[in-house]
mmCIF file of C-alpha atoms in Angstrom:
data_model
loop_
_atom_site.group_PDB
_atom_site.id
_atom_site.type_symbol
_atom_site.label_atom_id
_atom_site.label_comp_id
_atom_site.label_asym_id
_atom_site.label_seq_id
_atom_site.Cartn_x
_atom_site.Cartn_y
_atom_site.Cartn_z
ATOM 1 C CA MET A 1 -58.347 42.117 -0.462
ATOM 2 C CA SER A 2 -56.874 41.603 3.005
ATOM 3 C CA VAL A 3 -56.932 44.454 5.486
ATOM 4 C CA GLU A 4 -53.150 44.539 5.184
ATOM 5 C CA ASP A 5 -53.400 45.115 1.436
ATOM 6 C CA ARG A 6 -56.032 47.782 1.990
ATOM 7 C CA ILE A 7 -53.724 49.585 4.433
ATOM 8 C CA ARG A 8 -50.692 49.228 2.178
ATOM 9 C CA GLU A 9 -52.698 50.819 -0.628
ATOM 10 C CA GLN A 10 -53.817 53.661 1.639
ATOM 11 C CA VAL A 11 -50.351 54.506 2.961
ATOM 12 C CA THR A 12 -48.586 54.202 -0.399
ATOM 13 C CA GLY A 13 -51.383 55.860 -2.391
ATOM 14 C CA ASN A 14 -51.230 59.064 -0.353
ATOM 15 C CA ASP A 15 -48.177 61.069 0.673
ATOM 16 C CA ILE A 16 -49.435 61.829 4.188
ATOM 17 C CA VAL A 17 -52.020 59.664 5.955
ATOM 18 C CA LEU A 18 -53.332 60.095 9.492
ATOM 19 C CA TYR A 19 -55.262 57.174 10.943
ATOM 20 C CA MET A 20 -57.409 58.857 13.561
ATOM 21 C CA LYS A 21 -60.614 58.740 15.560
ATOM 22 C CA GLY A 22 -63.095 60.953 13.756
ATOM 23 C CA THR A 23 -62.317 63.232 10.829
ATOM 24 C CA PRO A 24 -59.980 66.225 10.470
ATOM 25 C CA GLN A 25 -63.058 68.449 10.684
ATOM 26 C CA PHE A 26 -64.513 66.546 13.672
ATOM 27 C CA PRO A 27 -61.835 64.691 15.647
ATOM 28 C CA GLN A 28 -63.374 62.371 18.257
ATOM 29 C CA CYS A 29 -60.362 62.099 20.557
ATOM 30 C CA GLY A 30 -57.960 64.611 22.068
ATOM 31 C CA PHE A 31 -54.866 62.911 20.722
ATOM 32 C CA SER A 32 -56.347 62.711 17.221
ATOM 33 C CA GLY A 33 -57.388 66.361 17.422
ATOM 34 C CA LYS A 34 -53.910 67.436 18.512
ATOM 35 C CA SER A 35 -52.344 65.471 15.668
ATOM 36 C CA VAL A 36 -54.618 67.188 13.144
ATOM 37 C CA GLN A 37 -53.688 70.598 14.583
ATOM 38 C CA MET A 38 -49.980 69.891 14.236
ATOM 39 C CA LEU A 39 -50.341 68.737 10.636
ATOM 40 C CA LYS A 40 -52.403 71.832 9.800
ATOM 41 C CA ALA A 41 -49.800 74.046 11.488
ATOM 42 C CA CYS A 42 -47.200 72.497 9.172
ATOM 43 C CA GLY A 43 -49.427 73.257 6.183
ATOM 44 C CA ALA A 44 -49.650 69.546 5.408
ATOM 45 C CA GLN A 45 -52.065 68.203 2.834
ATOM 46 C CA PHE A 46 -53.085 64.890 4.372
ATOM 47 C CA LYS A 47 -55.695 62.142 4.154
ATOM 48 C CA GLY A 48 -57.555 61.473 7.415
ATOM 49 C CA ILE A 49 -58.837 57.916 7.845
ATOM 50 C CA ASP A 50 -61.502 57.516 10.534
ATOM 51 C CA VAL A 51 -60.869 54.183 12.255
ATOM 52 C CA LEU A 52 -64.142 54.525 14.163
ATOM 53 C CA ALA A 53 -65.940 54.093 10.853
ATOM 54 C CA ASP A 54 -63.927 50.970 9.950
ATOM 55 C CA PRO A 55 -63.285 48.458 12.790
ATOM 56 C CA GLU A 56 -61.275 46.174 10.479
ATOM 57 C CA ILE A 57 -58.816 49.003 9.814
ATOM 58 C CA ARG A 58 -58.860 50.012 13.496
ATOM 59 C CA ASP A 59 -57.364 46.622 14.482
ATOM 60 C CA GLY A 60 -55.449 45.985 11.259
ATOM 61 C CA ILE A 61 -53.454 49.213 11.512
ATOM 62 C CA LYS A 62 -52.210 48.291 14.985
ATOM 63 C CA ARG A 63 -50.861 44.973 13.662
ATOM 64 C CA TYR A 64 -49.505 46.599 10.505
ATOM 65 C CA SER A 65 -47.287 49.003 12.460
ATOM 66 C CA ASN A 66 -46.940 46.955 15.665
ATOM 67 C CA TRP A 67 -48.201 50.063 17.487
ATOM 68 C CA PRO A 68 -51.090 49.747 19.939
ATOM 69 C CA THR A 69 -52.675 53.190 19.693
ATOM 70 C CA ILE A 70 -54.489 55.601 17.398
ATOM 71 C CA PRO A 71 -53.657 58.140 15.906
ATOM 72 C CA GLN A 72 -50.923 56.903 13.615
ATOM 73 C CA LEU A 73 -49.127 59.076 11.072
ATOM 74 C CA TYR A 74 -47.659 57.745 7.815
ATOM 75 C CA ILE A 75 -45.513 59.796 5.451
ATOM 76 C CA ARG A 76 -44.757 58.244 2.058
ATOM 77 C CA GLY A 77 -45.777 54.829 3.326
ATOM 78 C CA GLU A 78 -43.556 54.981 6.406
ATOM 79 C CA PHE A 79 -44.896 54.914 9.962
ATOM 80 C CA VAL A 80 -43.759 58.125 11.658
ATOM 81 C CA GLY A 81 -45.399 57.680 15.044
ATOM 82 C CA GLY A 82 -48.345 58.462 17.253
ATOM 83 C CA CYS A 83 -49.306 61.707 18.953
ATOM 84 C CA ASP A 84 -46.342 61.675 21.363
ATOM 85 C CA ILE A 85 -43.709 61.252 18.688
ATOM 86 C CA MET A 86 -45.478 63.758 16.425
ATOM 87 C CA THR A 87 -45.387 66.268 19.290
ATOM 88 C CA GLU A 88 -41.685 65.654 19.881
ATOM 89 C CA LEU A 89 -40.959 66.026 16.151
ATOM 90 C CA TYR A 90 -43.121 69.163 15.967
ATOM 91 C CA GLU A 91 -41.409 70.810 18.929
ATOM 92 C CA LYS A 92 -38.008 70.157 17.310
ATOM 93 C CA GLY A 93 -39.136 71.432 13.907
ATOM 94 C CA GLU A 94 -38.610 67.959 12.421
ATOM 95 C CA LEU A 95 -42.276 67.390 11.558
ATOM 96 C CA GLN A 96 -42.210 70.589 9.500
ATOM 97 C CA LYS A 97 -39.198 69.228 7.568
ATOM 98 C CA LEU A 98 -40.903 65.869 6.940
ATOM 99 C CA VAL A 99 -44.003 67.636 5.610
ATOM 100 C CA ALA A 100 -41.991 70.088 3.508
ATOM 101 C CA GLY A 101 -40.029 67.175 2.053
ATOM 102 C CA VAL A 102 -43.285 65.814 0.639
ATOM 103 C CA LYS A 103 -44.396 69.028 -1.022
ATOM 104 C CA ASN A 104 -41.693 69.313 -3.678
ATOM 105 C CA MET B 1 -58.529 51.392 37.473
ATOM 106 C CA ILE B 2 -54.797 51.239 36.905
ATOM 107 C CA THR B 3 -52.555 53.474 39.005
ATOM 108 C CA PRO B 4 -49.338 55.326 38.124
ATOM 109 C CA GLN B 5 -47.482 53.003 40.515
ATOM 110 C CA GLU B 6 -48.732 49.906 38.668
ATOM 111 C CA ILE B 7 -47.648 51.384 35.332
ATOM 112 C CA LYS B 8 -44.224 52.209 36.790
ATOM 113 C CA ASP B 9 -43.879 48.654 38.137
ATOM 114 C CA LEU B 10 -44.934 47.094 34.805
ATOM 115 C CA ILE B 11 -42.432 49.206 32.851
ATOM 116 C CA GLU B 12 -39.551 48.596 35.240
ATOM 117 C CA ALA B 13 -40.310 44.859 35.428
ATOM 118 C CA GLY B 14 -40.528 44.542 31.665
ATOM 119 C CA LEU B 15 -37.477 46.715 30.928
ATOM 120 C CA PRO B 16 -34.722 45.631 33.350
ATOM 121 C CA GLY B 17 -32.712 48.578 34.617
ATOM 122 C CA ALA B 18 -35.202 51.167 33.368
ATOM 123 C CA GLN B 19 -36.376 54.038 35.549
ATOM 124 C CA ALA B 20 -39.941 55.227 34.997
ATOM 125 C CA ARG B 21 -41.537 58.396 36.362
ATOM 126 C CA VAL B 22 -45.303 58.070 35.977
ATOM 127 C CA SER B 23 -48.069 60.505 36.882
ATOM 128 C CA GLY B 24 -51.716 60.607 36.040
ATOM 129 C CA ASP B 25 -55.284 61.042 37.155
ATOM 130 C CA GLY B 26 -56.476 57.477 36.604
ATOM 131 C CA HIS B 27 -57.556 58.214 33.045
ATOM 132 C CA HIS B 28 -54.686 60.093 31.459
ATOM 133 C CA PHE B 29 -51.110 59.213 32.330
ATOM 134 C CA GLU B 30 -47.694 60.685 31.551
ATOM 135 C CA ALA B 31 -44.597 58.498 31.726
ATOM 136 C CA VAL B 32 -40.961 59.409 31.278
ATOM 137 C CA VAL B 33 -38.847 56.287 30.883
ATOM 138 C CA ARG B 34 -35.061 56.222 31.041
ATOM 139 C CA SER B 35 -33.222 53.090 29.926
ATOM 140 C CA ALA B 36 -29.903 52.078 28.434
ATOM 141 C CA ALA B 37 -31.867 49.645 26.266
ATOM 142 C CA PHE B 38 -32.956 52.625 24.143
ATOM 143 C CA ALA B 39 -29.437 53.256 22.908
ATOM 144 C CA GLY B 40 -29.173 53.059 19.127
ATOM 145 C CA LYS B 41 -32.940 52.692 18.708
ATOM 146 C CA SER B 42 -35.359 54.955 16.882
ATOM 147 C CA ARG B 43 -38.056 56.776 18.850
ATOM 148 C CA ILE B 44 -40.618 54.327 17.537
ATOM 149 C CA GLN B 45 -38.537 51.334 18.632
ATOM 150 C CA GLN B 46 -38.000 52.900 22.072
ATOM 151 C CA HIS B 47 -41.721 53.422 22.549
ATOM 152 C CA GLN B 48 -42.436 49.877 21.301
ATOM 153 C CA LEU B 49 -40.113 48.513 24.006
ATOM 154 C CA VAL B 50 -42.173 50.321 26.631
ATOM 155 C CA TYR B 51 -45.483 49.146 25.137
ATOM 156 C CA ALA B 52 -44.132 45.586 25.061
ATOM 157 C CA ALA B 53 -43.169 45.884 28.740
ATOM 158 C CA LEU B 54 -46.673 47.130 29.538
ATOM 159 C CA GLY B 55 -48.154 44.139 27.769
ATOM 160 C CA ASP B 56 -51.774 43.382 26.965
ATOM 161 C CA ARG B 57 -53.095 44.379 30.358
ATOM 162 C CA MET B 58 -52.525 48.015 29.485
ATOM 163 C CA ARG B 59 -53.903 47.655 25.957
ATOM 164 C CA GLU B 60 -57.064 49.629 26.664
ATOM 165 C CA GLN B 61 -55.482 52.341 28.820
ATOM 166 C CA ILE B 62 -52.375 52.795 26.659
ATOM 167 C CA HIS B 63 -54.017 55.310 24.377
ATOM 168 C CA ALA B 64 -54.265 57.694 27.338
ATOM 169 C CA LEU B 65 -50.557 57.344 28.147
ATOM 170 C CA SER B 66 -48.275 60.157 26.981
ATOM 171 C CA LEU B 67 -44.827 58.665 26.712
ATOM 172 C CA LYS B 68 -41.355 60.206 26.634
ATOM 173 C CA THR B 69 -38.234 58.056 26.390
ATOM 174 C CA GLU B 70 -34.709 59.081 27.382
ATOM 175 C CA LEU B 71 -31.257 57.607 27.445
ATOM 176 C CA PRO B 72 -29.398 57.544 30.776
ATOM 177 C CA SER B 73 -27.300 60.697 31.095
ATOM 178 C CA TYR B 74 -23.979 58.868 31.235
ATOM 179 C CA THR B 75 -24.222 57.602 27.653
#
């Protein structure tokens, strides 16, 4: 299975996926940690994927989304953004709406 | 080590007409980029334009760049 197929399966098999450095319990990078905090503040149930533990995914995800950085948030298979865009969405209450939209 | 000025120059060279305000301590940078090219584009597309302007040279430092994109006020 190509890395692209692996990623497609991950982002379509879970409602909310955060590609990050480290795990939600132990983020290994400030931006990843901040992203986890925002998702928790929205009460999101999400799957954290540690790219440090999987170098193939770490590079593959950047090609998949044409986005050069980690973390990367996916909701229902769609790339939402990195830490900056998540912060902007969170401050405008839009991230909360995206998360709530998944719950029902 | 890359400087805020170099980041500003890269963005403004790669995005004609854009204005970039960049600050940073050599490790973490903040950039606010204003360009008419962002009109009609999603946030993701706007940020991708800036990353494209920054090019591969920035690839390693990009993850420490906090980015905000804006449209020019007259639009």
